[in-house]
């Protein structure tokens, strides 16, 4: 195992090096989702999968802990699945599965690199 430190907008993993990428409760913190999604796309192999588990904005959480620098259209701390799908598919991913009822009031989205 070789640790590689990523950044807010780049994985720094070699191109076409991963079969899959998994995130849970992370995506809504991206301040430049377009750049990060492009980095995921570049990092994944052909037919690679991107699994994102996240949650919709919650009023109380948004009032007390809104992540700094996130796009204003997000609606607070969290992200609506429709916005997430749009952001990820804009860079070339295809949505292949949506699970609305994930534990802890979360949802799961599975994308594929065509």
PDB file of C-alpha atoms in Angstrom:
ATOM      1  CA  UNK A   1       0.000   0.000   0.000  1.00  0.00           C
ATOM      2  CA  UNK A   2       1.293   3.405  -0.974  1.00  0.00           C
ATOM      3  CA  UNK A   3      -0.572   6.362   0.523  1.00  0.00           C
ATOM      4  CA  UNK A   4      -1.251   9.273  -1.829  1.00  0.00           C
ATOM      5  CA  UNK A   5      -2.538  12.550  -0.466  1.00  0.00           C
ATOM      6  CA  UNK A   6      -5.290  14.037  -2.580  1.00  0.00           C
ATOM      7  CA  UNK A   7      -6.601  17.579  -2.531  1.00  0.00           C
ATOM      8  CA  UNK A   8      -9.972  19.292  -2.661  1.00  0.00           C
ATOM      9  CA  UNK A   9     -10.045  19.043  -6.465  1.00  0.00           C
ATOM     10  CA  UNK A  10      -7.610  16.272  -7.485  1.00  0.00           C
ATOM     11  CA  UNK A  11      -7.073  12.632  -6.480  1.00  0.00           C
ATOM     12  CA  UNK A  12      -3.422  12.587  -7.658  1.00  0.00           C
ATOM     13  CA  UNK A  13      -3.917   8.910  -8.516  1.00  0.00           C
ATOM     14  CA  UNK A  14      -2.506   7.647 -11.828  1.00  0.00           C
ATOM     15  CA  UNK A  15      -4.884   7.781 -14.814  1.00  0.00           C
ATOM     16  CA  UNK A  16      -6.932   4.640 -15.470  1.00  0.00           C
ATOM     17  CA  UNK A  17      -5.646   3.042 -12.264  1.00  0.00           C
ATOM     18  CA  UNK A  18      -8.788   2.266 -10.242  1.00  0.00           C
ATOM     19  CA  UNK A  19     -11.656  -0.162 -10.730  1.00  0.00           C
ATOM     20  CA  UNK A  20     -13.805   1.747  -8.264  1.00  0.00           C
ATOM     21  CA  UNK A  21     -14.017   4.804  -6.026  1.00  0.00           C
ATOM     22  CA  UNK A  22     -16.181   4.896  -2.893  1.00  0.00           C
ATOM     23  CA  UNK A  23     -17.211   7.945  -0.825  1.00  0.00           C
ATOM     24  CA  UNK A  24     -19.547   8.212   2.131  1.00  0.00           C
ATOM     25  CA  UNK A  25     -20.604  11.593   3.484  1.00  0.00           C
ATOM     26  CA  UNK A  26     -17.834  13.399   1.613  1.00  0.00           C
ATOM     27  CA  UNK A  27     -19.156  14.684  -1.710  1.00  0.00           C
ATOM     28  CA  UNK A  28     -21.211  17.540  -0.230  1.00  0.00           C
ATOM     29  CA  UNK A  29     -17.958  19.094   1.084  1.00  0.00           C
ATOM     30  CA  UNK A  30     -16.388  19.592  -2.378  1.00  0.00           C
ATOM     31  CA  UNK A  31     -15.896  23.271  -3.157  1.00  0.00           C
ATOM     32  CA  UNK A  32     -15.073  22.552  -6.819  1.00  0.00           C
ATOM     33  CA  UNK A  33     -17.118  19.449  -7.680  1.00  0.00           C
ATOM     34  CA  UNK A  34     -16.492  19.813 -11.434  1.00  0.00           C
ATOM     35  CA  UNK A  35     -12.705  19.544 -10.990  1.00  0.00           C
ATOM     36  CA  UNK A  36     -13.001  16.628  -8.554  1.00  0.00           C
ATOM     37  CA  UNK A  37     -15.423  14.758 -10.806  1.00  0.00           C
ATOM     38  CA  UNK A  38     -13.034  15.193 -13.744  1.00  0.00           C
ATOM     39  CA  UNK A  39     -10.265  13.781 -11.552  1.00  0.00           C
ATOM     40  CA  UNK A  40     -12.422  10.755 -10.622  1.00  0.00           C
ATOM     41  CA  UNK A  41     -13.204  10.206 -14.304  1.00  0.00           C
ATOM     42  CA  UNK A  42      -9.519  10.334 -15.230  1.00  0.00           C
ATOM     43  CA  UNK A  43      -8.551   7.996 -12.364  1.00  0.00           C
ATOM     44  CA  UNK A  44     -11.095   5.262 -13.114  1.00  0.00           C
ATOM     45  CA  UNK A  45     -10.527   2.508 -15.653  1.00  0.00           C
ATOM     46  CA  UNK A  46     -12.995   1.900 -18.483  1.00  0.00           C
ATOM     47  CA  UNK A  47     -16.215   0.533 -16.897  1.00  0.00           C
ATOM     48  CA  UNK A  48     -14.979   1.710 -13.465  1.00  0.00           C
ATOM     49  CA  UNK A  49     -17.585   2.448 -10.805  1.00  0.00           C
ATOM     50  CA  UNK A  50     -18.060   5.525  -8.652  1.00  0.00           C
ATOM     51  CA  UNK A  51     -20.229   4.967  -5.550  1.00  0.00           C
ATOM     52  CA  UNK A  52     -21.306   8.066  -3.659  1.00  0.00           C
ATOM     53  CA  UNK A  53     -23.297   7.854  -0.431  1.00  0.00           C
ATOM     54  CA  UNK A  54     -24.437  11.217   0.886  1.00  0.00           C
ATOM     55  CA  UNK A  55     -27.394  13.009   2.459  1.00  0.00           C
ATOM     56  CA  UNK A  56     -29.877  15.744   1.627  1.00  0.00           C
ATOM     57  CA  UNK A  57     -29.444  19.134   3.326  1.00  0.00           C
ATOM     58  CA  UNK A  58     -30.859  19.127   6.854  1.00  0.00           C
ATOM     59  CA  UNK A  59     -32.132  22.331   8.404  1.00  0.00           C
ATOM     60  CA  UNK A  60     -30.488  22.081  11.836  1.00  0.00           C
ATOM     61  CA  UNK A  61     -27.220  20.784  10.438  1.00  0.00           C
ATOM     62  CA  UNK A  62     -27.203  23.585   7.857  1.00  0.00           C
ATOM     63  CA  UNK A  63     -27.778  26.263  10.500  1.00  0.00           C
ATOM     64  CA  UNK A  64     -24.830  25.210  12.641  1.00  0.00           C
ATOM     65  CA  UNK A  65     -22.278  23.552  10.358  1.00  0.00           C
ATOM     66  CA  UNK A  66     -22.397  24.602   6.722  1.00  0.00           C
ATOM     67  CA  UNK A  67     -19.112  23.606   5.027  1.00  0.00           C
ATOM     68  CA  UNK A  68     -17.087  26.654   3.912  1.00  0.00           C
ATOM     69  CA  UNK A  69     -16.712  27.336   0.218  1.00  0.00           C
ATOM     70  CA  UNK A  70     -19.367  24.954  -1.081  1.00  0.00           C
ATOM     71  CA  UNK A  71     -21.476  26.097  -4.044  1.00  0.00           C
ATOM     72  CA  UNK A  72     -24.452  28.197  -2.921  1.00  0.00           C
ATOM     73  CA  UNK A  73     -27.041  26.132  -4.848  1.00  0.00           C
ATOM     74  CA  UNK A  74     -26.432  23.179  -2.488  1.00  0.00           C
ATOM     75  CA  UNK A  75     -28.963  24.425   0.066  1.00  0.00           C
ATOM     76  CA  UNK A  76     -26.827  23.989   3.181  1.00  0.00           C
ATOM     77  CA  UNK A  77     -24.972  21.065   4.716  1.00  0.00           C
ATOM     78  CA  UNK A  78     -25.712  18.132   2.408  1.00  0.00           C
ATOM     79  CA  UNK A  79     -26.702  17.869  -1.252  1.00  0.00           C
ATOM     80  CA  UNK A  80     -29.872  16.952  -3.084  1.00  0.00           C
ATOM     81  CA  UNK A  81     -29.385  13.777  -5.158  1.00  0.00           C
ATOM     82  CA  UNK A  82     -30.604  15.538  -8.318  1.00  0.00           C
ATOM     83  CA  UNK A  83     -27.833  18.141  -8.029  1.00  0.00           C
ATOM     84  CA  UNK A  84     -25.217  15.470  -7.353  1.00  0.00           C
ATOM     85  CA  UNK A  85     -26.353  13.423 -10.371  1.00  0.00           C
ATOM     86  CA  UNK A  86     -26.214  16.483 -12.626  1.00  0.00           C
ATOM     87  CA  UNK A  87     -22.720  17.432 -11.445  1.00  0.00           C
ATOM     88  CA  UNK A  88     -21.307  13.922 -11.892  1.00  0.00           C
ATOM     89  CA  UNK A  89     -22.938  13.161 -15.249  1.00  0.00           C
ATOM     90  CA  UNK A  90     -21.754  16.506 -16.687  1.00  0.00           C
ATOM     91  CA  UNK A  91     -18.191  15.125 -16.826  1.00  0.00           C
ATOM     92  CA  UNK A  92     -19.195  11.913 -18.619  1.00  0.00           C
ATOM     93  CA  UNK A  93     -20.315   9.416 -15.975  1.00  0.00           C
ATOM     94  CA  UNK A  94     -23.540   7.452 -16.461  1.00  0.00           C
ATOM     95  CA  UNK A  95     -25.896   6.914 -13.512  1.00  0.00           C
ATOM     96  CA  UNK A  96     -26.594   3.179 -13.242  1.00  0.00           C
ATOM     97  CA  UNK A  97     -28.303   2.859  -9.855  1.00  0.00           C
ATOM     98  CA  UNK A  98     -30.000   5.051  -7.258  1.00  0.00           C
ATOM     99  CA  UNK A  99     -30.903   3.838  -3.781  1.00  0.00           C
ATOM    100  CA  UNK A 100     -33.054   6.387  -1.955  1.00  0.00           C
ATOM    101  CA  UNK A 101     -33.327   4.606   1.393  1.00  0.00           C
ATOM    102  CA  UNK A 102     -29.772   4.127   2.663  1.00  0.00           C
ATOM    103  CA  UNK A 103     -29.214   3.813   6.439  1.00  0.00           C
ATOM    104  CA  UNK A 104     -28.911   6.994   8.535  1.00  0.00           C
ATOM    105  CA  UNK A 105     -31.162   9.049   6.200  1.00  0.00           C
ATOM    106  CA  UNK A 106     -28.655   8.841   3.375  1.00  0.00           C
ATOM    107  CA  UNK A 107     -28.936   7.847  -0.296  1.00  0.00           C
ATOM    108  CA  UNK A 108     -26.538   5.990  -2.608  1.00  0.00           C
ATOM    109  CA  UNK A 109     -25.727   6.653  -6.254  1.00  0.00           C
ATOM    110  CA  UNK A 110     -23.687   4.357  -8.488  1.00  0.00           C
ATOM    111  CA  UNK A 111     -22.084   5.774 -11.615  1.00  0.00           C
ATOM    112  CA  UNK A 112     -20.100   4.079 -14.359  1.00  0.00           C
ATOM    113  CA  UNK A 113     -17.313   5.392 -16.554  1.00  0.00           C
ATOM    114  CA  UNK A 114     -18.381   4.422 -20.098  1.00  0.00           C
TER     115      UNK A 114
END
